[in-house]
CSV table of C-alpha atoms in Angstrom, one decimal:
chain,number,residue,atom,x,y,z
A,1,MET,CA,87.1,68.6,175.7
A,2,ASN,CA,85.3,68.5,172.3
A,3,SER,CA,87.0,70.7,170.1
A,4,PRO,CA,84.8,72.9,167.4
A,5,SER,CA,87.0,74.1,165.5
A,6,THR,CA,89.7,71.7,162.9
A,7,GLN,CA,93.5,71.6,164.0
A,8,TYR,CA,96.2,71.1,162.3
A,9,VAL,CA,99.0,69.3,163.4
A,10,THR,CA,102.8,69.6,162.2
A,11,PRO,CA,104.6,66.9,161.2
A,12,ARG,CA,106.5,65.8,164.7
A,13,ARG,CA,107.3,62.4,165.5
A,14,LEU,CA,104.4,61.0,167.0
A,15,GLY,CA,103.3,57.5,168.1
A,16,ILE,CA,105.7,55.1,170.2
A,17,TYR,CA,106.9,58.3,171.9
A,18,GLU,CA,103.7,59.4,173.3
A,19,PRO,CA,103.6,59.6,176.8
A,20,ILE,CA,100.9,57.3,178.7
A,21,HIS,CA,99.3,59.5,180.3
A,22,GLN,CA,97.8,61.4,177.2
A,23,MET,CA,96.4,58.5,175.9
A,24,SER,CA,94.2,57.7,179.3
A,25,THR,CA,93.0,61.3,179.0
A,26,TRP,CA,92.1,60.5,175.7
A,27,VAL,CA,90.3,57.1,176.5
A,28,GLU,CA,88.5,58.5,179.4
A,29,ASN,CA,86.9,61.3,176.7
A,30,PHE,CA,86.2,58.4,174.3
A,31,LYS,CA,84.3,56.3,177.4
A,32,SER,CA,82.6,59.8,178.5
A,33,ASN,CA,81.4,60.7,174.9
A,34,GLY,CA,80.3,57.7,173.9
A,35,ASN,CA,81.5,58.6,170.1
A,36,PRO,CA,84.9,59.8,169.1
A,37,ASN,CA,84.1,63.2,168.1
A,38,THR,CA,83.5,63.5,164.5
A,39,SER,CA,82.6,67.1,164.5
A,40,ALA,CA,86.0,68.1,164.0
A,41,PRO,CA,87.9,66.5,161.8
A,42,ILE,CA,91.4,66.6,162.4
A,43,ILE,CA,94.0,66.7,159.4
A,44,VAL,CA,97.1,65.2,160.0
A,45,GLU,CA,100.0,66.1,158.4
A,46,SER,CA,102.9,63.9,159.0
A,47,GLU,CA,105.7,63.5,156.9
A,48,ASP,CA,107.1,60.8,158.8
A,49,THR,CA,105.3,57.5,158.3
A,50,SER,CA,107.8,55.5,159.4
A,51,HIS,CA,106.9,55.2,162.6
A,52,GLY,CA,104.2,52.3,162.3
A,53,SER,CA,102.7,52.3,165.9
A,54,GLN,CA,100.6,56.0,165.3
A,55,GLY,CA,97.5,54.8,165.4
A,56,PRO,CA,94.6,56.0,163.8
A,57,PHE,CA,93.0,58.6,166.5
A,58,CYS,CA,95.4,61.9,166.8
A,59,LYS,CA,95.4,62.8,170.7
A,60,TYR,CA,95.9,66.4,169.6
A,61,GLU,CA,91.7,66.8,169.6
A,62,GLN,CA,91.8,66.2,173.4
A,63,GLU,CA,94.4,69.2,174.2
A,64,ALA,CA,92.8,71.7,170.9
A,65,SER,CA,92.1,73.9,173.8
A,66,LYS,CA,95.4,73.8,175.1
A,67,PRO,CA,98.0,76.4,173.7
A,68,PHE,CA,99.8,74.3,171.2
A,69,ASP,CA,103.8,75.1,172.3
A,70,LYS,CA,103.1,74.4,175.3
A,71,ILE,CA,101.9,70.6,174.4
A,72,GLN,CA,105.0,70.6,172.0
A,73,ARG,CA,107.5,71.5,174.7
A,74,ARG,CA,105.6,69.2,176.8
A,75,LEU,CA,106.3,65.9,174.5
A,76,ALA,CA,109.6,67.1,173.4
A,77,GLN,CA,110.4,67.1,177.4
A,78,ASN,CA,109.1,63.6,178.1
A,79,ARG,CA,110.8,62.7,174.6
A,80,GLU,CA,114.3,63.6,176.4
A,81,ALA,CA,113.1,62.7,179.7
A,82,ALA,CA,112.7,58.8,178.2
A,83,ARG,CA,115.3,58.9,176.2
A,84,LYS,CA,117.7,59.7,179.4
A,85,SER,CA,115.7,56.9,180.9
A,86,ARG,CA,116.8,54.5,178.4
A,87,LEU,CA,120.1,55.3,178.6
A,88,ARG,CA,120.4,55.2,182.0
A,89,LYS,CA,119.2,51.8,182.0
A,90,LYS,CA,121.3,50.8,179.3
A,91,ALA,CA,124.4,51.4,181.4
A,92,TYR,CA,123.0,49.9,184.5
A,93,VAL,CA,122.7,46.7,182.8
A,94,GLN,CA,126.1,47.1,181.4
A,95,GLN,CA,127.5,47.4,184.7
A,96,LEU,CA,125.5,44.0,186.0
A,97,GLU,CA,127.3,42.6,183.0
A,98,THR,CA,130.7,43.5,183.9
A,99,SER,CA,130.4,42.4,187.5
A,100,ARG,CA,128.6,39.1,186.7
A,101,LEU,CA,131.9,38.6,184.7
A,102,LYS,CA,133.8,39.8,187.6
A,103,LEU,CA,132.1,37.6,189.9
A,104,VAL,CA,132.5,34.7,187.4
A,105,GLN,CA,136.1,35.5,187.9
A,106,LEU,CA,136.4,35.8,191.3
A,107,GLU,CA,134.9,32.5,192.1
A,108,GLN,CA,137.1,30.4,189.9
A,109,GLU,CA,140.3,32.5,191.5
A,110,LEU,CA,139.2,31.5,194.9
A,111,ASP,CA,138.1,27.7,193.6
A,112,ARG,CA,142.1,27.4,192.2
A,113,ALA,CA,143.5,29.3,195.9
A,114,ARG,CA,141.0,26.6,197.3
A,115,GLN,CA,142.4,23.7,196.0
A,116,GLN,CA,146.3,25.0,196.4
A,117,GLY,CA,145.1,24.9,200.2
A,118,LEU,CA,145.9,28.9,200.8
A,119,TYR,CA,145.1,31.5,202.9
A,120,VAL,CA,142.2,33.5,201.3
A,121,GLY,CA,141.5,37.1,202.4
A,122,SER,CA,139.0,38.0,204.6
A,123,GLY,CA,136.3,40.4,204.7
A,124,VAL,CA,133.5,37.3,203.4
A,125,GLU,CA,131.7,35.5,205.6
A,126,GLY,CA,132.6,31.7,205.4
A,127,VAL,CA,134.7,31.7,202.7
A,128,HIS,CA,137.8,31.1,204.3
A,129,MET,CA,140.6,28.3,204.5
A,130,GLY,CA,143.7,28.1,206.2
A,131,PHE,CA,144.2,29.1,210.2
A,132,SER,CA,144.7,32.4,209.5
A,133,GLY,CA,141.3,33.0,207.7
A,134,THR,CA,139.4,31.0,210.5
A,135,VAL,CA,140.7,33.1,213.0
A,136,ASN,CA,140.0,36.4,211.3
A,137,SER,CA,136.3,35.7,210.4
A,138,ALA,CA,136.0,34.2,214.4
A,139,PHE,CA,137.2,38.2,215.0
A,140,GLU,CA,135.1,39.4,212.8
A,141,MET,CA,132.2,38.2,213.9
A,142,GLU,CA,133.4,38.8,217.3
A,143,TYR,CA,133.8,42.6,216.6
A,144,GLY,CA,130.2,42.8,215.3
A,145,HIS,CA,129.3,41.9,218.4
A,146,TRP,CA,131.6,43.8,220.2
A,147,LEU,CA,130.0,47.1,218.2
A,148,GLU,CA,126.5,45.9,219.0
A,149,GLU,CA,127.4,46.1,222.8
A,150,GLN,CA,129.1,49.3,221.8
A,151,SER,CA,126.2,50.9,220.8
A,152,ARG,CA,123.7,49.4,223.8
A,153,GLN,CA,126.3,51.3,226.2
A,154,ILE,CA,126.3,54.2,223.9
A,155,CYS,CA,122.5,54.2,224.4
A,156,GLU,CA,122.6,53.2,228.2
A,157,LEU,CA,125.1,56.8,229.4
A,158,ARG,CA,123.5,59.0,226.8
A,159,ASN,CA,120.2,58.0,229.0
A,160,ALA,CA,121.6,58.1,232.4
A,161,LEU,CA,123.1,61.3,231.6
A,162,GLN,CA,120.2,62.9,231.2
A,163,ALA,CA,118.3,61.2,233.8
A,164,HIS,CA,120.9,63.1,235.9
A,165,ILE,CA,121.9,59.3,237.6
A,166,GLY,CA,123.9,59.0,240.8
A,167,ASP,CA,127.7,58.9,240.8
A,168,VAL,CA,127.9,55.1,241.8
A,169,GLU,CA,125.5,54.2,239.1
A,170,LEU,CA,127.2,56.0,236.7
A,171,ARG,CA,130.7,54.9,238.2
A,172,ILE,CA,128.8,51.1,237.2
A,173,LEU,CA,128.0,52.7,233.0
A,174,VAL,CA,132.0,53.7,233.1
A,175,ASP,CA,134.0,50.7,234.6
A,176,ALA,CA,131.1,49.0,232.0
A,177,GLY,CA,132.7,51.2,229.6
A,178,MET,CA,136.1,51.1,230.1
A,179,SER,CA,136.3,46.9,230.4
A,180,HIS,CA,134.5,47.3,227.1
A,181,TYR,CA,137.6,48.9,225.6
A,182,PHE,CA,140.0,46.4,226.9
A,183,GLU,CA,138.6,43.0,225.8
A,184,LEU,CA,138.5,44.6,222.2
A,185,PHE,CA,142.5,45.2,222.9
A,186,ARG,CA,142.5,41.5,224.3
A,187,MET,CA,140.4,40.3,220.9
A,188,LYS,CA,142.9,41.9,219.1
A,189,THR,CA,145.9,40.5,220.5
A,190,THR,CA,144.5,37.1,219.6
A,191,ALA,CA,144.1,38.1,216.1
A,192,ALA,CA,147.1,39.4,215.9
A,193,LYS,CA,149.1,37.1,216.5
A,194,ALA,CA,147.0,34.5,213.8
A,195,ASP,CA,147.7,37.5,211.8
A,196,VAL,CA,149.3,40.2,212.4
A,197,PHE,CA,148.7,42.1,208.6
A,198,TYR,CA,145.0,41.3,209.2
A,199,VAL,CA,144.9,43.5,212.2
A,200,MET,CA,147.2,46.2,210.7
A,201,SER,CA,145.7,46.4,207.6
A,202,GLY,CA,142.1,47.7,209.4
A,203,MET,CA,140.1,46.0,206.8
A,204,TRP,CA,137.7,44.7,210.1
A,205,LYS,CA,136.7,48.3,210.0
A,206,THR,CA,135.1,50.9,207.9
A,207,PRO,CA,137.3,53.4,205.5
A,208,ALA,CA,136.5,56.2,207.5
A,209,GLU,CA,138.3,54.9,210.2
A,210,ARG,CA,141.0,53.5,208.5
A,211,PHE,CA,141.8,56.7,207.2
A,212,PHE,CA,142.8,57.6,211.0
A,213,PHE,CA,144.4,54.3,211.3
A,214,TRP,CA,147.6,54.0,213.8
A,215,ILE,CA,149.5,51.0,214.5
A,216,GLY,CA,146.4,48.8,214.1
A,217,GLY,CA,144.0,51.7,215.8
A,218,PHE,CA,142.8,55.2,216.3
A,219,ARG,CA,145.3,57.6,217.5
A,220,PRO,CA,145.7,57.9,221.3
A,221,SER,CA,146.7,61.3,221.0
A,222,GLU,CA,143.7,62.1,218.9
A,223,LEU,CA,141.5,60.7,220.6
A,224,LEU,CA,142.8,63.1,224.1
A,225,LYS,CA,141.9,66.2,220.9
A,226,VAL,CA,138.8,65.1,220.6
A,227,LEU,CA,137.7,64.3,223.7
A,228,VAL,CA,138.9,67.2,225.8
A,229,PRO,CA,136.1,69.9,224.1
A,230,GLN,CA,133.4,67.9,225.3
A,231,LEU,CA,134.2,67.7,229.3
A,232,GLU,CA,135.1,71.1,230.1
A,233,PRO,CA,134.7,72.7,232.3
A,234,LEU,CA,137.8,71.6,233.6
A,235,THR,CA,139.9,72.5,237.1
A,236,GLU,CA,143.3,74.2,236.8
A,237,GLN,CA,144.5,70.8,238.2
A,238,GLN,CA,142.7,68.6,236.0
A,239,LEU,CA,144.0,70.7,232.5
A,240,ILE,CA,147.7,70.8,233.8
A,241,ASP,CA,147.3,66.3,234.3
A,242,VAL,CA,145.7,66.7,231.1
A,243,CYS,CA,148.2,68.6,229.7
A,244,ASN,CA,151.0,66.5,230.5
A,245,LEU,CA,149.1,63.1,229.3
A,246,ARG,CA,148.8,64.7,226.3
A,247,GLN,CA,152.3,65.4,226.1
A,248,SER,CA,153.6,62.0,227.1
A,249,CYS,CA,151.2,60.5,224.9
A,250,GLN,CA,152.7,62.3,221.8
A,251,GLN,CA,156.4,61.6,223.0
A,252,ALA,CA,155.1,57.9,223.3
A,253,GLU,CA,153.7,57.8,219.8
A,254,ASP,CA,156.6,59.3,218.2
A,255,ALA,CA,158.8,56.6,219.7
A,256,LEU,CA,156.4,53.8,218.2
A,257,SER,CA,156.4,55.3,215.3
A,258,GLN,CA,159.9,55.7,214.5
A,259,GLY,CA,160.5,52.3,216.0
A,260,MET,CA,157.8,51.3,213.2
A,261,ASP,CA,160.1,53.1,210.6
A,262,LYS,CA,162.9,51.4,211.4
A,263,LEU,CA,161.5,47.8,211.4
A,264,GLN,CA,160.1,48.9,207.6
A,265,GLN,CA,163.6,50.0,206.8
A,266,THR,CA,165.2,47.0,208.1
A,267,LEU,CA,162.7,45.0,206.5
A,268,ALA,CA,163.3,45.7,203.0
A,269,GLU,CA,166.9,45.8,204.0
A,270,THR,CA,166.6,41.9,204.7
A,271,VAL,CA,164.3,41.2,201.9
A,272,ALA,CA,166.6,43.3,199.3
A,273,ALA,CA,169.4,41.3,200.6
A,274,GLY,CA,167.1,37.8,199.9
A,275,GLN,CA,167.1,36.4,203.9
A,276,LEU,CA,163.5,35.6,204.4
A,277,ALA,CA,164.0,32.7,206.3
A,278,GLU,CA,166.7,30.8,208.1
A,279,VAL,CA,168.6,30.3,204.4
A,280,GLY,CA,170.9,32.9,204.1
A,281,TYR,CA,171.1,34.4,207.7
A,282,ASN,CA,172.7,36.8,209.1
A,283,PRO,CA,172.6,36.9,212.5
A,284,ARG,CA,173.0,40.5,212.6
A,285,THR,CA,170.0,41.8,211.2
A,286,GLY,CA,167.7,38.9,211.7
A,287,THR,CA,166.0,37.1,209.2
A,288,ALA,CA,162.5,39.0,207.5
A,289,MET,CA,160.1,36.2,209.3
A,290,ASP,CA,162.0,37.4,212.5
A,291,LYS,CA,160.9,41.3,211.5
A,292,LEU,CA,157.6,40.5,210.8
A,293,GLU,CA,157.3,38.9,214.5
A,294,ALA,CA,158.1,42.3,215.9
A,295,LEU,CA,155.1,43.7,214.3
A,296,VAL,CA,153.2,41.8,216.6
A,297,SER,CA,154.9,43.5,219.1
A,298,PHE,CA,154.3,47.3,218.1
A,299,VAL,CA,150.8,46.3,217.7
A,300,SER,CA,150.6,45.0,221.2
A,301,GLN,CA,152.3,48.2,222.3
A,302,ALA,CA,150.0,50.3,220.6
A,303,ASP,CA,147.0,48.5,222.0
A,304,HIS,CA,149.0,48.8,225.7
A,305,LEU,CA,149.2,53.2,224.4
A,306,ARG,CA,145.5,53.3,224.1
A,307,GLN,CA,144.7,51.4,227.2
A,308,GLU,CA,146.9,53.6,229.6
A,309,THR,CA,145.6,56.7,227.9
A,310,LEU,CA,141.8,55.4,228.4
A,311,GLN,CA,143.0,54.6,232.4
A,312,GLN,CA,144.6,57.3,232.8
A,313,MET,CA,141.7,60.0,231.6
A,314,SER,CA,139.5,58.4,233.5
A,315,ARG,CA,141.8,58.6,236.6
A,316,ILE,CA,141.9,62.2,236.0
A,317,LEU,CA,138.4,63.1,235.5
A,318,THR,CA,134.9,62.7,237.7
A,319,THR,CA,133.0,60.3,236.9
A,320,ARG,CA,130.6,62.5,235.6
A,321,GLN,CA,133.2,63.9,233.6
A,322,ALA,CA,134.2,60.6,232.3
A,323,ALA,CA,130.9,59.1,231.5
A,324,ARG,CA,130.4,62.0,229.1
A,325,GLY,CA,134.3,61.4,227.8
A,326,LEU,CA,132.5,57.8,227.0
A,327,LEU,CA,130.1,58.9,225.4
A,328,ALA,CA,131.8,61.7,223.1
A,329,LEU,CA,134.3,59.1,222.2
A,330,GLY,CA,131.4,56.5,221.4
A,331,GLU,CA,129.6,58.8,219.3
A,332,TYR,CA,132.4,60.0,217.6
A,333,PHE,CA,133.7,56.7,216.4
A,334,LEU,CA,129.9,55.7,215.2
A,335,ARG,CA,129.7,59.2,213.3
A,336,LEU,CA,133.0,57.9,211.9
A,337,ARG,CA,131.2,54.5,211.1
A,338,ALA,CA,128.2,57.0,209.6
A,339,LEU,CA,130.3,58.6,207.1
A,340,SER,CA,131.8,55.8,205.9
A,341,SER,CA,128.2,54.5,205.3
A,342,LEU,CA,127.8,58.1,203.9
A,343,TRP,CA,130.4,57.9,201.5
A,344,ALA,CA,129.7,54.5,199.8
A,345,ASN,CA,126.1,55.0,199.0
A,346,ARG,CA,127.0,58.4,197.3
A,347,PRO,CA,124.9,59.1,194.3
A,348,ARG,CA,127.4,58.2,191.4
A,349,GLU,CA,126.5,59.8,188.1
A,350,PRO,CA,126.0,57.2,185.2
A,351,THR,CA,128.8,55.9,182.8
B,1,MET,CA,173.9,37.5,236.9
B,2,ASP,CA,176.4,39.8,238.1
B,3,LYS,CA,177.5,40.7,234.7
B,4,VAL,CA,173.8,42.2,234.5
B,5,THR,CA,173.6,43.8,237.5
B,6,ARG,CA,177.4,45.6,237.2
B,7,LEU,CA,176.1,46.8,233.6
B,8,ALA,CA,173.2,47.9,235.2
B,9,SER,CA,174.8,50.4,237.8
B,10,GLU,CA,177.5,51.8,235.1
B,11,LYS,CA,175.1,54.7,234.3
B,12,GLY,CA,172.1,56.3,235.7
B,13,VAL,CA,170.1,54.9,232.5
B,14,VAL,CA,170.9,51.5,230.9
B,15,ILE,CA,168.6,49.5,228.0
B,16,PHE,CA,169.2,45.8,227.5
B,17,SER,CA,169.1,45.5,223.8
B,18,LYS,CA,169.1,43.3,220.7
B,19,SER,CA,170.9,45.0,217.6
B,20,SER,CA,168.0,44.0,215.7
B,21,CYS,CA,165.5,44.3,217.9
B,22,CYS,CA,163.4,47.9,216.7
B,23,LEU,CA,161.2,48.3,219.9
B,24,CYS,CA,164.4,48.5,221.7
B,25,TYR,CA,165.0,51.2,219.4
B,26,ALA,CA,161.9,52.5,219.9
B,27,VAL,CA,162.3,52.5,223.8
B,28,ASN,CA,165.8,54.3,223.3
B,29,ILE,CA,164.1,57.0,220.9
B,30,LEU,CA,161.3,58.0,224.0
B,31,PHE,CA,164.3,58.9,226.2
B,32,GLN,CA,166.0,60.5,224.1
B,33,GLU,CA,162.9,62.6,223.4
B,34,LEU,CA,162.9,63.5,227.3
B,35,GLY,CA,166.3,64.4,227.1
B,36,VAL,CA,168.4,61.4,228.5
B,37,HIS,CA,171.2,59.5,226.8
B,38,PRO,CA,171.0,56.1,228.2
B,39,MET,CA,173.7,53.6,227.2
B,40,VAL,CA,172.6,50.5,225.0
B,41,TYR,CA,173.9,47.2,225.7
B,42,GLU,CA,173.6,45.2,223.0
B,43,ILE,CA,172.9,41.5,224.1
B,44,ASP,CA,173.1,39.7,220.9
B,45,GLN,CA,176.9,41.1,220.5
B,46,ASP,CA,178.3,39.7,224.0
B,47,PRO,CA,179.7,36.2,223.8
B,48,GLU,CA,178.0,35.7,227.8
B,49,GLY,CA,174.6,37.3,225.7
B,50,LYS,CA,172.2,33.9,226.1
B,51,GLU,CA,173.1,33.8,230.0
B,52,MET,CA,172.5,37.7,230.1
B,53,GLU,CA,168.8,36.9,228.5
B,54,LYS,CA,168.5,34.3,231.1
B,55,ALA,CA,168.9,36.5,233.8
B,56,LEU,CA,167.2,39.2,232.8
B,57,MET,CA,164.5,36.5,232.2
B,58,ARG,CA,164.6,35.7,236.1
B,59,MET,CA,164.5,39.1,237.1
B,60,GLY,CA,161.1,39.2,235.7
B,61,CYS,CA,161.4,41.1,232.6
B,62,ASN,CA,158.4,38.8,230.1
B,63,ALA,CA,160.7,39.6,227.0
B,64,PRO,CA,164.3,40.2,227.6
B,65,VAL,CA,164.8,43.0,225.2
B,66,PRO,CA,164.4,45.8,225.9
B,67,ALA,CA,165.2,45.9,229.8
B,68,VAL,CA,165.4,48.8,231.5
B,69,PHE,CA,167.2,50.3,234.3
B,70,ILE,CA,167.6,53.7,236.2
B,71,SER,CA,169.9,54.3,239.0
B,72,GLY,CA,170.5,50.4,238.6
B,73,GLN,CA,167.0,49.4,239.1
B,74,LEU,CA,164.9,47.4,236.8
B,75,VAL,CA,162.2,49.2,235.7
B,76,GLY,CA,160.8,46.7,233.3
B,77,SER,CA,160.0,46.1,229.3
B,78,THR,CA,158.4,48.6,227.0
B,79,ASN,CA,154.9,48.1,228.9
B,80,GLU,CA,156.5,49.3,232.2
B,81,VAL,CA,158.4,52.1,230.5
B,82,MET,CA,154.9,53.6,228.7
B,83,SER,CA,152.6,53.5,231.8
B,84,LEU,CA,155.1,55.0,234.0
B,85,HIS,CA,155.7,57.7,231.5
B,86,LEU,CA,151.6,58.1,230.8
B,87,SER,CA,151.1,58.7,234.4
B,88,GLY,CA,153.6,60.9,234.8
B,89,ASN,CA,156.0,58.6,236.9
B,90,LEU,CA,159.1,58.1,234.6
B,91,ILE,CA,160.4,61.9,234.1
B,92,PRO,CA,160.7,62.2,238.4
B,93,LEU,CA,163.0,59.0,238.0
B,94,LEU,CA,164.8,61.0,235.2
B,95,LYS,CA,165.7,64.3,236.9
B,96,PRO,CA,168.7,63.1,238.1
B,97,TYR,CA,169.9,62.1,234.6
B,98,GLN,CA,168.5,65.0,232.8
B,99,PRO,CA,171.2,67.6,231.6
B,100,PHE,CA,170.5,71.2,233.2
B,101,SER,CA,168.2,73.0,230.8
């Protein structure tokens, strides 16, 4: 691009804020011309001489054929973008620094706790002390395997239903699916006996799943609400049976929930009265430790309710419906877990 | 044990419980929801409580309480009651003891 006329460049902040591509354009042109274009001297009137990195050449020679305002606007936008980029980087670095400090703090706390031989909270592989911690990390690993197997079974069910395989083979898949859930309940019983608070906390599940938590797992009546619409059409008798099951389930849940409330209340009373363990034992109300033991039975009963609900549904439905039901259930939990990931990775404004 | 059997037959629906047991409370709530008013016997307040506990275990209960008897027959503990209810077989057993509605 040769500019035959003289260009006056009004003062702006040039130099260090110039975008790279304009430089390279100039460089290309310089190479192709062999000499810088000297036929049109450029007069640069710059009041601001503090930006020392401004080079002797002026890029506007190349842009002379373009509208002047457009160039200025683009330059301003680039400057703004560069400024924002620097701010974001600064914020990010600050975040990293804070996190690093936090990490150091946590490591120190961990060391202190280890030295005192206390149980350190779960969720991190290999950083456990004490019996409970060991069992919980074992449970989390087992649960990880359980989830993998669950995914595999869901895929198998989906393919089987699409391929319209026979009832006999489908039954095998359904039975496997049911057994798989029962296996989870067994795992939970073991974990609950070691650390009932851990199982009840739901820390081994994703946040969205935890939102729906009821005594250590999913609510059976919710399960029915999710499943039934996916199973239609149902016969008259099936509808009646499902309706009855839903009602019994709800009643059983209510009873257990009220029992839990009572447990909370009496636990609060024993703690307030200072009856934590055998010292100051009141045989009528029991100790706080006794109450915590009772929690284990509640989790056990809740799991039993889940198991019974699944079994009853399996009894009410045909093999094909049961397969569809298991698929729907598996996909529902998969989506909940996906939702948790989506939420965790949602874009956040830089602070 | 005679005492347990005798008490179990005293009313249509009998629950052997302990006053500190919240699971027993939950089972009682369930029966109330179904319109039945069980007789709740707190064995920890009975001087012969320990023997009663042993007797209940001998009869086949995993945990001594709650132990549920309907029409004088041992139904079982929480597990059995819940299973029966979800399978729709509890209410028929309670029919004679539900007030006419």
